[in-house]
Amino acid sequence: MEISGSFLVLMALLYYLDGGALLFPALLACAFHELGHFLAIALLGGRVVLLRLSCIGAEMRLSTRRQLNCPRELIAALAGPAANLFLTFAAAKLAPAIGEPGYVFAGLSLTLALFNLLPVPQLDGGRILKNALTLFGLERWAEGAVKLLAVWIGMIFIISSWVLTRRGQLNLTLMITAAWMIFPNLPVKEREKRSFS
């Protein structure tokens, strides 16, 4: 496991801003999400060699010797959101006995599942869509389609942020998320390599 400095700074900042009220349940929902991926990968014959935590999330790297084929990668990508949906229903069932924390946890887990299903290359939804398109014989269109969708979804986030700001509710989270979705997925022209000799 590799934990980046940016992850630690983000956790400290969130703890400071939140006081721990939502941070620990959110981290538990995230851990369950990653456990879903890990178990699916193991059951499908893959092997995780590294789990990296950074300020933009968790990333699992698989062994190059035991890579997953397209259908198995699709199942592994679905496993994280599926784990969160299972957790959502379990928490919602227990919430009447637990009280407000149960409902909050169910909401956090549901939000994590739905956010991860957005068809953006950096998220599970992007991997799901890319693999599904590949399975339907549209491999050459898959990556471009997912990147285009990411830019469009990012634009929707920007418009939503602008609307909220016009109503007096500044939301920097939407703007930061939009930038995170858009900029890595914009087309980049190949730059000429210049030699300085």
mmCIF file with all atom_site columns, C-alpha atoms in Angstrom:
data_model
loop_
_atom_site.group_PDB
_atom_site.id
_atom_site.type_symbol
_atom_site.label_atom_id
_atom_site.label_alt_id
_atom_site.label_comp_id
_atom_site.label_asym_id
_atom_site.label_entity_id
_atom_site.label_seq_id
_atom_site.pdbx_PDB_ins_code
_atom_site.Cartn_x
_atom_site.Cartn_y
_atom_site.Cartn_z
_atom_site.occupancy
_atom_site.B_iso_or_equiv
_atom_site.pdbx_formal_charge
_atom_site.auth_seq_id
_atom_site.auth_comp_id
_atom_site.auth_asym_id
_atom_site.auth_atom_id
_atom_site.pdbx_PDB_model_num
ATOM 1   C CA . MET A 1 1   ? 0.000   0.000   0.000   1.00 0.00 ? 1   MET A CA 1
ATOM 2   C CA . GLU A 1 2   ? 1.233   3.437   -0.907  1.00 0.00 ? 2   GLU A CA 1
ATOM 3   C CA . ILE A 1 3   ? -0.188  6.548   0.753   1.00 0.00 ? 3   ILE A CA 1
ATOM 4   C CA . SER A 1 4   ? 0.717   9.849   -0.860  1.00 0.00 ? 4   SER A CA 1
ATOM 5   C CA . GLY A 1 5   ? 1.339   13.051  1.041   1.00 0.00 ? 5   GLY A CA 1
ATOM 6   C CA . SER A 1 6   ? -1.572  14.655  -0.807  1.00 0.00 ? 6   SER A CA 1
ATOM 7   C CA . PHE A 1 7   ? -3.908  12.015  0.674   1.00 0.00 ? 7   PHE A CA 1
ATOM 8   C CA . LEU A 1 8   ? -2.716  12.795  4.205   1.00 0.00 ? 8   LEU A CA 1
ATOM 9   C CA . VAL A 1 9   ? -3.080  16.544  3.655   1.00 0.00 ? 9   VAL A CA 1
ATOM 10  C CA . LEU A 1 10  ? -6.596  16.038  2.260   1.00 0.00 ? 10  LEU A CA 1
ATOM 11  C CA . MET A 1 11  ? -7.595  13.851  5.229   1.00 0.00 ? 11  MET A CA 1
ATOM 12  C CA . ALA A 1 12  ? -6.254  16.421  7.696   1.00 0.00 ? 12  ALA A CA 1
ATOM 13  C CA . LEU A 1 13  ? -8.089  19.240  5.901   1.00 0.00 ? 13  LEU A CA 1
ATOM 14  C CA . LEU A 1 14  ? -11.356 17.294  5.755   1.00 0.00 ? 14  LEU A CA 1
ATOM 15  C CA . TYR A 1 15  ? -11.050 16.350  9.423   1.00 0.00 ? 15  TYR A CA 1
ATOM 16  C CA . TYR A 1 16  ? -10.451 19.975  10.327  1.00 0.00 ? 16  TYR A CA 1
ATOM 17  C CA . LEU A 1 17  ? -13.394 21.236  8.256   1.00 0.00 ? 17  LEU A CA 1
ATOM 18  C CA . ASP A 1 18  ? -15.757 18.404  9.206   1.00 0.00 ? 18  ASP A CA 1
ATOM 19  C CA . GLY A 1 19  ? -14.700 17.590  12.751  1.00 0.00 ? 19  GLY A CA 1
ATOM 20  C CA . GLY A 1 20  ? -14.874 13.897  11.865  1.00 0.00 ? 20  GLY A CA 1
ATOM 21  C CA . ALA A 1 21  ? -18.670 13.772  11.653  1.00 0.00 ? 21  ALA A CA 1
ATOM 22  C CA . LEU A 1 22  ? -18.774 12.572  8.035   1.00 0.00 ? 22  LEU A CA 1
ATOM 23  C CA . LEU A 1 23  ? -15.140 11.752  7.372   1.00 0.00 ? 23  LEU A CA 1
ATOM 24  C CA . PHE A 1 24  ? -15.014 8.389   9.146   1.00 0.00 ? 24  PHE A CA 1
ATOM 25  C CA . PRO A 1 25  ? -18.300 7.045   7.684   1.00 0.00 ? 25  PRO A CA 1
ATOM 26  C CA . ALA A 1 26  ? -17.179 8.236   4.230   1.00 0.00 ? 26  ALA A CA 1
ATOM 27  C CA . LEU A 1 27  ? -13.808 6.496   4.616   1.00 0.00 ? 27  LEU A CA 1
ATOM 28  C CA . LEU A 1 28  ? -15.610 3.304   5.669   1.00 0.00 ? 28  LEU A CA 1
ATOM 29  C CA . ALA A 1 29  ? -17.823 3.502   2.559   1.00 0.00 ? 29  ALA A CA 1
ATOM 30  C CA . CYS A 1 30  ? -14.691 4.052   0.416   1.00 0.00 ? 30  CYS A CA 1
ATOM 31  C CA . ALA A 1 31  ? -12.918 1.105   2.038   1.00 0.00 ? 31  ALA A CA 1
ATOM 32  C CA . PHE A 1 32  ? -15.925 -1.145  1.363   1.00 0.00 ? 32  PHE A CA 1
ATOM 33  C CA . HIS A 1 33  ? -15.957 0.083   -2.267  1.00 0.00 ? 33  HIS A CA 1
ATOM 34  C CA . GLU A 1 34  ? -12.290 -0.824  -2.757  1.00 0.00 ? 34  GLU A CA 1
ATOM 35  C CA . LEU A 1 35  ? -12.819 -4.148  -0.986  1.00 0.00 ? 35  LEU A CA 1
ATOM 36  C CA . GLY A 1 36  ? -15.512 -4.929  -3.574  1.00 0.00 ? 36  GLY A CA 1
ATOM 37  C CA . HIS A 1 37  ? -13.004 -4.336  -6.369  1.00 0.00 ? 37  HIS A CA 1
ATOM 38  C CA . PHE A 1 38  ? -10.287 -6.303  -4.586  1.00 0.00 ? 38  PHE A CA 1
ATOM 39  C CA . LEU A 1 39  ? -12.475 -9.359  -3.987  1.00 0.00 ? 39  LEU A CA 1
ATOM 40  C CA . ALA A 1 40  ? -13.780 -9.348  -7.561  1.00 0.00 ? 40  ALA A CA 1
ATOM 41  C CA . ILE A 1 41  ? -10.264 -9.088  -8.977  1.00 0.00 ? 41  ILE A CA 1
ATOM 42  C CA . ALA A 1 42  ? -9.081  -11.967 -6.777  1.00 0.00 ? 42  ALA A CA 1
ATOM 43  C CA . LEU A 1 43  ? -12.097 -14.137 -7.660  1.00 0.00 ? 43  LEU A CA 1
ATOM 44  C CA . LEU A 1 44  ? -11.591 -13.426 -11.379 1.00 0.00 ? 44  LEU A CA 1
ATOM 45  C CA . GLY A 1 45  ? -7.956  -14.558 -11.298 1.00 0.00 ? 45  GLY A CA 1
ATOM 46  C CA . GLY A 1 46  ? -6.254  -11.164 -11.112 1.00 0.00 ? 46  GLY A CA 1
ATOM 47  C CA . ARG A 1 47  ? -3.712  -10.038 -8.549  1.00 0.00 ? 47  ARG A CA 1
ATOM 48  C CA . VAL A 1 48  ? -3.462  -6.579  -7.018  1.00 0.00 ? 48  VAL A CA 1
ATOM 49  C CA . VAL A 1 49  ? 0.181   -5.586  -6.575  1.00 0.00 ? 49  VAL A CA 1
ATOM 50  C CA . LEU A 1 50  ? -0.355  -2.031  -5.327  1.00 0.00 ? 50  LEU A CA 1
ATOM 51  C CA . LEU A 1 51  ? -3.081  0.018   -3.698  1.00 0.00 ? 51  LEU A CA 1
ATOM 52  C CA . ARG A 1 52  ? -2.273  3.714   -3.969  1.00 0.00 ? 52  ARG A CA 1
ATOM 53  C CA . LEU A 1 53  ? -4.196  6.350   -2.014  1.00 0.00 ? 53  LEU A CA 1
ATOM 54  C CA . SER A 1 54  ? -3.921  9.947   -3.207  1.00 0.00 ? 54  SER A CA 1
ATOM 55  C CA . CYS A 1 55  ? -5.985  13.107  -2.973  1.00 0.00 ? 55  CYS A CA 1
ATOM 56  C CA . ILE A 1 56  ? -7.963  12.042  -6.052  1.00 0.00 ? 56  ILE A CA 1
ATOM 57  C CA . GLY A 1 57  ? -8.875  8.590   -4.771  1.00 0.00 ? 57  GLY A CA 1
ATOM 58  C CA . ALA A 1 58  ? -7.657  5.025   -4.683  1.00 0.00 ? 58  ALA A CA 1
ATOM 59  C CA . GLU A 1 59  ? -5.962  3.200   -7.525  1.00 0.00 ? 59  GLU A CA 1
ATOM 60  C CA . MET A 1 60  ? -5.295  -0.517  -7.749  1.00 0.00 ? 60  MET A CA 1
ATOM 61  C CA . ARG A 1 61  ? -2.520  -1.752  -9.993  1.00 0.00 ? 61  ARG A CA 1
ATOM 62  C CA . LEU A 1 62  ? -2.729  -5.310  -11.225 1.00 0.00 ? 62  LEU A CA 1
ATOM 63  C CA . SER A 1 63  ? 0.064   -7.742  -11.864 1.00 0.00 ? 63  SER A CA 1
ATOM 64  C CA . THR A 1 64  ? 1.134   -7.707  -15.504 1.00 0.00 ? 64  THR A CA 1
ATOM 65  C CA . ARG A 1 65  ? 1.315   -11.507 -15.337 1.00 0.00 ? 65  ARG A CA 1
ATOM 66  C CA . ARG A 1 66  ? -2.321  -11.892 -14.292 1.00 0.00 ? 66  ARG A CA 1
ATOM 67  C CA . GLN A 1 67  ? -4.230  -9.181  -16.137 1.00 0.00 ? 67  GLN A CA 1
ATOM 68  C CA . LEU A 1 68  ? -7.984  -9.342  -16.559 1.00 0.00 ? 68  LEU A CA 1
ATOM 69  C CA . ASN A 1 69  ? -9.585  -9.659  -19.983 1.00 0.00 ? 69  ASN A CA 1
ATOM 70  C CA . CYS A 1 70  ? -12.344 -7.284  -21.066 1.00 0.00 ? 70  CYS A CA 1
ATOM 71  C CA . PRO A 1 71  ? -15.383 -9.099  -19.564 1.00 0.00 ? 71  PRO A CA 1
ATOM 72  C CA . ARG A 1 72  ? -13.556 -9.696  -16.280 1.00 0.00 ? 72  ARG A CA 1
ATOM 73  C CA . GLU A 1 73  ? -12.386 -6.087  -16.101 1.00 0.00 ? 73  GLU A CA 1
ATOM 74  C CA . LEU A 1 74  ? -16.011 -5.026  -16.621 1.00 0.00 ? 74  LEU A CA 1
ATOM 75  C CA . ILE A 1 75  ? -17.129 -7.201  -13.694 1.00 0.00 ? 75  ILE A CA 1
ATOM 76  C CA . ALA A 1 76  ? -14.285 -5.930  -11.488 1.00 0.00 ? 76  ALA A CA 1
ATOM 77  C CA . ALA A 1 77  ? -15.241 -2.318  -12.289 1.00 0.00 ? 77  ALA A CA 1
ATOM 78  C CA . LEU A 1 78  ? -18.881 -3.021  -11.400 1.00 0.00 ? 78  LEU A CA 1
ATOM 79  C CA . ALA A 1 79  ? -17.893 -4.647  -8.086  1.00 0.00 ? 79  ALA A CA 1
ATOM 80  C CA . GLY A 1 80  ? -17.016 -1.403  -6.262  1.00 0.00 ? 80  GLY A CA 1
ATOM 81  C CA . PRO A 1 81  ? -20.327 0.382   -6.913  1.00 0.00 ? 81  PRO A CA 1
ATOM 82  C CA . ALA A 1 82  ? -22.175 -2.917  -6.310  1.00 0.00 ? 82  ALA A CA 1
ATOM 83  C CA . ALA A 1 83  ? -20.496 -3.213  -2.902  1.00 0.00 ? 83  ALA A CA 1
ATOM 84  C CA . ASN A 1 84  ? -21.623 0.329   -2.074  1.00 0.00 ? 84  ASN A CA 1
ATOM 85  C CA . LEU A 1 85  ? -25.182 -0.397  -3.201  1.00 0.00 ? 85  LEU A CA 1
ATOM 86  C CA . PHE A 1 86  ? -25.240 -3.497  -0.975  1.00 0.00 ? 86  PHE A CA 1
ATOM 87  C CA . LEU A 1 87  ? -23.904 -1.391  1.900   1.00 0.00 ? 87  LEU A CA 1
ATOM 88  C CA . THR A 1 88  ? -26.533 1.283   1.199   1.00 0.00 ? 88  THR A CA 1
ATOM 89  C CA . PHE A 1 89  ? -29.411 -1.180  1.467   1.00 0.00 ? 89  PHE A CA 1
ATOM 90  C CA . ALA A 1 90  ? -27.932 -2.837  4.592   1.00 0.00 ? 90  ALA A CA 1
ATOM 91  C CA . ALA A 1 91  ? -27.432 0.536   6.306   1.00 0.00 ? 91  ALA A CA 1
ATOM 92  C CA . ALA A 1 92  ? -30.922 1.694   5.317   1.00 0.00 ? 92  ALA A CA 1
ATOM 93  C CA . LYS A 1 93  ? -32.420 -1.505  6.781   1.00 0.00 ? 93  LYS A CA 1
ATOM 94  C CA . LEU A 1 94  ? -30.524 -0.986  10.049  1.00 0.00 ? 94  LEU A CA 1
ATOM 95  C CA . ALA A 1 95  ? -31.088 2.786   10.152  1.00 0.00 ? 95  ALA A CA 1
ATOM 96  C CA . PRO A 1 96  ? -34.418 2.676   12.054  1.00 0.00 ? 96  PRO A CA 1
ATOM 97  C CA . ALA A 1 97  ? -32.632 0.869   14.903  1.00 0.00 ? 97  ALA A CA 1
ATOM 98  C CA . ILE A 1 98  ? -29.419 2.930   14.697  1.00 0.00 ? 98  ILE A CA 1
ATOM 99  C CA . GLY A 1 99  ? -30.952 6.328   14.033  1.00 0.00 ? 99  GLY A CA 1
ATOM 100 C CA . GLU A 1 100 ? -29.579 9.228   12.032  1.00 0.00 ? 100 GLU A CA 1
ATOM 101 C CA . PRO A 1 101 ? -26.014 7.844   11.625  1.00 0.00 ? 101 PRO A CA 1
ATOM 102 C CA . GLY A 1 102 ? -27.445 4.841   9.771   1.00 0.00 ? 102 GLY A CA 1
ATOM 103 C CA . TYR A 1 103 ? -29.276 7.072   7.295   1.00 0.00 ? 103 TYR A CA 1
ATOM 104 C CA . VAL A 1 104 ? -26.212 9.282   6.854   1.00 0.00 ? 104 VAL A CA 1
ATOM 105 C CA . PHE A 1 105 ? -24.024 6.258   6.179   1.00 0.00 ? 105 PHE A CA 1
ATOM 106 C CA . ALA A 1 106 ? -26.559 4.860   3.694   1.00 0.00 ? 106 ALA A CA 1
ATOM 107 C CA . GLY A 1 107 ? -26.614 8.233   1.906   1.00 0.00 ? 107 GLY A CA 1
ATOM 108 C CA . LEU A 1 108 ? -22.826 8.471   1.771   1.00 0.00 ? 108 LEU A CA 1
ATOM 109 C CA . SER A 1 109 ? -22.519 4.959   0.392   1.00 0.00 ? 109 SER A CA 1
ATOM 110 C CA . LEU A 1 110 ? -25.212 5.580   -2.223  1.00 0.00 ? 110 LEU A CA 1
ATOM 111 C CA . THR A 1 111 ? -23.558 8.856   -3.270  1.00 0.00 ? 111 THR A CA 1
ATOM 112 C CA . LEU A 1 112 ? -20.200 7.103   -3.643  1.00 0.00 ? 112 LEU A CA 1
ATOM 113 C CA . ALA A 1 113 ? -21.752 4.347   -5.783  1.00 0.00 ? 113 ALA A CA 1
ATOM 114 C CA . LEU A 1 114 ? -23.586 6.786   -8.059  1.00 0.00 ? 114 LEU A CA 1
ATOM 115 C CA . PHE A 1 115 ? -20.610 9.145   -8.435  1.00 0.00 ? 115 PHE A CA 1
ATOM 116 C CA . ASN A 1 116 ? -18.355 6.222   -9.366  1.00 0.00 ? 116 ASN A CA 1
ATOM 117 C CA . LEU A 1 117 ? -20.830 5.140   -12.045 1.00 0.00 ? 117 LEU A CA 1
ATOM 118 C CA . LEU A 1 118 ? -20.367 8.404   -13.980 1.00 0.00 ? 118 LEU A CA 1
ATOM 119 C CA . PRO A 1 119 ? -18.879 7.500   -17.388 1.00 0.00 ? 119 PRO A CA 1
ATOM 120 C CA . VAL A 1 120 ? -15.582 9.290   -16.813 1.00 0.00 ? 120 VAL A CA 1
ATOM 121 C CA . PRO A 1 121 ? -12.244 7.540   -17.530 1.00 0.00 ? 121 PRO A CA 1
ATOM 122 C CA . GLN A 1 122 ? -10.964 8.206   -14.003 1.00 0.00 ? 122 GLN A CA 1
ATOM 123 C CA . LEU A 1 123 ? -13.997 6.456   -12.456 1.00 0.00 ? 123 LEU A CA 1
ATOM 124 C CA . ASP A 1 124 ? -15.497 2.979   -12.537 1.00 0.00 ? 124 ASP A CA 1
ATOM 125 C CA . GLY A 1 125 ? -18.273 4.139   -14.871 1.00 0.00 ? 125 GLY A CA 1
ATOM 126 C CA . GLY A 1 126 ? -15.695 5.034   -17.519 1.00 0.00 ? 126 GLY A CA 1
ATOM 127 C CA . ARG A 1 127 ? -14.125 1.589   -17.300 1.00 0.00 ? 127 ARG A CA 1
ATOM 128 C CA . ILE A 1 128 ? -17.551 -0.025  -17.380 1.00 0.00 ? 128 ILE A CA 1
ATOM 129 C CA . LEU A 1 129 ? -18.620 1.884   -20.496 1.00 0.00 ? 129 LEU A CA 1
ATOM 130 C CA . LYS A 1 130 ? -15.272 1.393   -22.260 1.00 0.00 ? 130 LYS A CA 1
ATOM 131 C CA . ASN A 1 131 ? -15.343 -2.359  -21.659 1.00 0.00 ? 131 ASN A CA 1
ATOM 132 C CA . ALA A 1 132 ? -19.034 -2.641  -22.592 1.00 0.00 ? 132 ALA A CA 1
ATOM 133 C CA . LEU A 1 133 ? -18.426 -0.807  -25.888 1.00 0.00 ? 133 LEU A CA 1
ATOM 134 C CA . THR A 1 134 ? -15.431 -3.062  -26.538 1.00 0.00 ? 134 THR A CA 1
ATOM 135 C CA . LEU A 1 135 ? -17.561 -6.157  -25.927 1.00 0.00 ? 135 LEU A CA 1
ATOM 136 C CA . PHE A 1 136 ? -20.070 -4.846  -28.495 1.00 0.00 ? 136 PHE A CA 1
ATOM 137 C CA . GLY A 1 137 ? -17.308 -4.485  -31.090 1.00 0.00 ? 137 GLY A CA 1
ATOM 138 C CA . LEU A 1 138 ? -16.884 -0.722  -30.736 1.00 0.00 ? 138 LEU A CA 1
ATOM 139 C CA . GLU A 1 139 ? -13.371 -0.793  -29.313 1.00 0.00 ? 139 GLU A CA 1
ATOM 140 C CA . ARG A 1 140 ? -12.026 1.928   -31.600 1.00 0.00 ? 140 ARG A CA 1
ATOM 141 C CA . TRP A 1 141 ? -14.774 4.313   -30.412 1.00 0.00 ? 141 TRP A CA 1
ATOM 142 C CA . ALA A 1 142 ? -14.718 3.350   -26.733 1.00 0.00 ? 142 ALA A CA 1
ATOM 143 C CA . GLU A 1 143 ? -11.931 5.541   -25.374 1.00 0.00 ? 143 GLU A CA 1
ATOM 144 C CA . GLY A 1 144 ? -12.967 8.621   -27.354 1.00 0.00 ? 144 GLY A CA 1
ATOM 145 C CA . ALA A 1 145 ? -16.625 8.234   -26.370 1.00 0.00 ? 145 ALA A CA 1
ATOM 146 C CA . VAL A 1 146 ? -15.782 7.993   -22.677 1.00 0.00 ? 146 VAL A CA 1
ATOM 147 C CA . LYS A 1 147 ? -13.480 11.029  -22.854 1.00 0.00 ? 147 LYS A CA 1
ATOM 148 C CA . LEU A 1 148 ? -16.126 13.057  -24.694 1.00 0.00 ? 148 LEU A CA 1
ATOM 149 C CA . LEU A 1 149 ? -18.737 12.126  -22.091 1.00 0.00 ? 149 LEU A CA 1
ATOM 150 C CA . ALA A 1 150 ? -16.323 13.176  -19.337 1.00 0.00 ? 150 ALA A CA 1
ATOM 151 C CA . VAL A 1 151 ? -15.959 16.628  -20.877 1.00 0.00 ? 151 VAL A CA 1
ATOM 152 C CA . TRP A 1 152 ? -19.750 16.975  -21.255 1.00 0.00 ? 152 TRP A CA 1
ATOM 153 C CA . ILE A 1 153 ? -20.382 15.878  -17.673 1.00 0.00 ? 153 ILE A CA 1
ATOM 154 C CA . GLY A 1 154 ? -17.701 18.291  -16.497 1.00 0.00 ? 154 GLY A CA 1
ATOM 155 C CA . MET A 1 155 ? -19.454 21.080  -18.395 1.00 0.00 ? 155 MET A CA 1
ATOM 156 C CA . ILE A 1 156 ? -22.727 20.165  -16.646 1.00 0.00 ? 156 ILE A CA 1
ATOM 157 C CA . PHE A 1 157 ? -20.904 20.458  -13.321 1.00 0.00 ? 157 PHE A CA 1
ATOM 158 C CA . ILE A 1 158 ? -19.585 23.904  -14.322 1.00 0.00 ? 158 ILE A CA 1
ATOM 159 C CA . ILE A 1 159 ? -23.059 25.092  -15.315 1.00 0.00 ? 159 ILE A CA 1
ATOM 160 C CA . SER A 1 160 ? -24.484 23.703  -12.065 1.00 0.00 ? 160 SER A CA 1
ATOM 161 C CA . SER A 1 161 ? -21.799 25.519  -10.090 1.00 0.00 ? 161 SER A CA 1
ATOM 162 C CA . TRP A 1 162 ? -22.540 28.754  -11.969 1.00 0.00 ? 162 TRP A CA 1
ATOM 163 C CA . VAL A 1 163 ? -26.289 28.414  -11.262 1.00 0.00 ? 163 VAL A CA 1
ATOM 164 C CA . LEU A 1 164 ? -25.621 27.811  -7.566  1.00 0.00 ? 164 LEU A CA 1
ATOM 165 C CA . THR A 1 165 ? -23.252 30.771  -7.432  1.00 0.00 ? 165 THR A CA 1
ATOM 166 C CA . ARG A 1 166 ? -25.883 33.014  -9.048  1.00 0.00 ? 166 ARG A CA 1
ATOM 167 C CA . ARG A 1 167 ? -28.240 31.932  -6.258  1.00 0.00 ? 167 ARG A CA 1
ATOM 168 C CA . GLY A 1 168 ? -25.670 32.888  -3.646  1.00 0.00 ? 168 GLY A CA 1
ATOM 169 C CA . GLN A 1 169 ? -24.443 29.352  -2.925  1.00 0.00 ? 169 GLN A CA 1
ATOM 170 C CA . LEU A 1 170 ? -20.816 29.196  -4.014  1.00 0.00 ? 170 LEU A CA 1
ATOM 171 C CA . ASN A 1 171 ? -19.793 25.566  -4.583  1.00 0.00 ? 171 ASN A CA 1
ATOM 172 C CA . LEU A 1 172 ? -16.087 25.113  -5.239  1.00 0.00 ? 172 LEU A CA 1
ATOM 173 C CA . THR A 1 173 ? -16.400 21.321  -5.039  1.00 0.00 ? 173 THR A CA 1
ATOM 174 C CA . LEU A 1 174 ? -18.363 21.222  -8.303  1.00 0.00 ? 174 LEU A CA 1
ATOM 175 C CA . MET A 1 175 ? -15.784 23.447  -10.026 1.00 0.00 ? 175 MET A CA 1
ATOM 176 C CA . ILE A 1 176 ? -12.830 21.371  -8.810  1.00 0.00 ? 176 ILE A CA 1
ATOM 177 C CA . THR A 1 177 ? -14.595 18.135  -9.796  1.00 0.00 ? 177 THR A CA 1
ATOM 178 C CA . ALA A 1 178 ? -15.406 19.589  -13.215 1.00 0.00 ? 178 ALA A CA 1
ATOM 179 C CA . ALA A 1 179 ? -11.763 20.530  -13.787 1.00 0.00 ? 179 ALA A CA 1
ATOM 180 C CA . TRP A 1 180 ? -10.709 17.022  -12.664 1.00 0.00 ? 180 TRP A CA 1
ATOM 181 C CA . MET A 1 181 ? -13.121 15.517  -15.209 1.00 0.00 ? 181 MET A CA 1
ATOM 182 C CA . ILE A 1 182 ? -12.419 17.850  -18.124 1.00 0.00 ? 182 ILE A CA 1
ATOM 183 C CA . PHE A 1 183 ? -8.703  18.606  -18.295 1.00 0.00 ? 183 PHE A CA 1
ATOM 184 C CA . PRO A 1 184 ? -7.262  15.067  -18.424 1.00 0.00 ? 184 PRO A CA 1
ATOM 185 C CA . ASN A 1 185 ? -9.748  14.208  -21.192 1.00 0.00 ? 185 ASN A CA 1
ATOM 186 C CA . LEU A 1 186 ? -9.241  17.113  -23.580 1.00 0.00 ? 186 LEU A CA 1
ATOM 187 C CA . PRO A 1 187 ? -7.592  16.208  -26.882 1.00 0.00 ? 187 PRO A CA 1
ATOM 188 C CA . VAL A 1 188 ? -3.899  17.007  -26.890 1.00 0.00 ? 188 VAL A CA 1
ATOM 189 C CA . LYS A 1 189 ? -2.012  17.609  -30.111 1.00 0.00 ? 189 LYS A CA 1
ATOM 190 C CA . GLU A 1 190 ? 1.242   15.803  -30.476 1.00 0.00 ? 190 GLU A CA 1
ATOM 191 C CA . ARG A 1 191 ? 3.984   18.298  -29.840 1.00 0.00 ? 191 ARG A CA 1
ATOM 192 C CA . GLU A 1 192 ? 7.065   18.397  -31.981 1.00 0.00 ? 192 GLU A CA 1
ATOM 193 C CA . LYS A 1 193 ? 10.109  17.138  -30.199 1.00 0.00 ? 193 LYS A CA 1
ATOM 194 C CA . ARG A 1 194 ? 12.782  19.743  -30.335 1.00 0.00 ? 194 ARG A CA 1
ATOM 195 C CA . SER A 1 195 ? 16.360  18.869  -29.931 1.00 0.00 ? 195 SER A CA 1
ATOM 196 C CA . PHE A 1 196 ? 18.771  21.288  -28.374 1.00 0.00 ? 196 PHE A CA 1
ATOM 197 C CA . SER A 1 197 ? 22.137  20.330  -29.734 1.00 0.00 ? 197 SER A CA 1
#
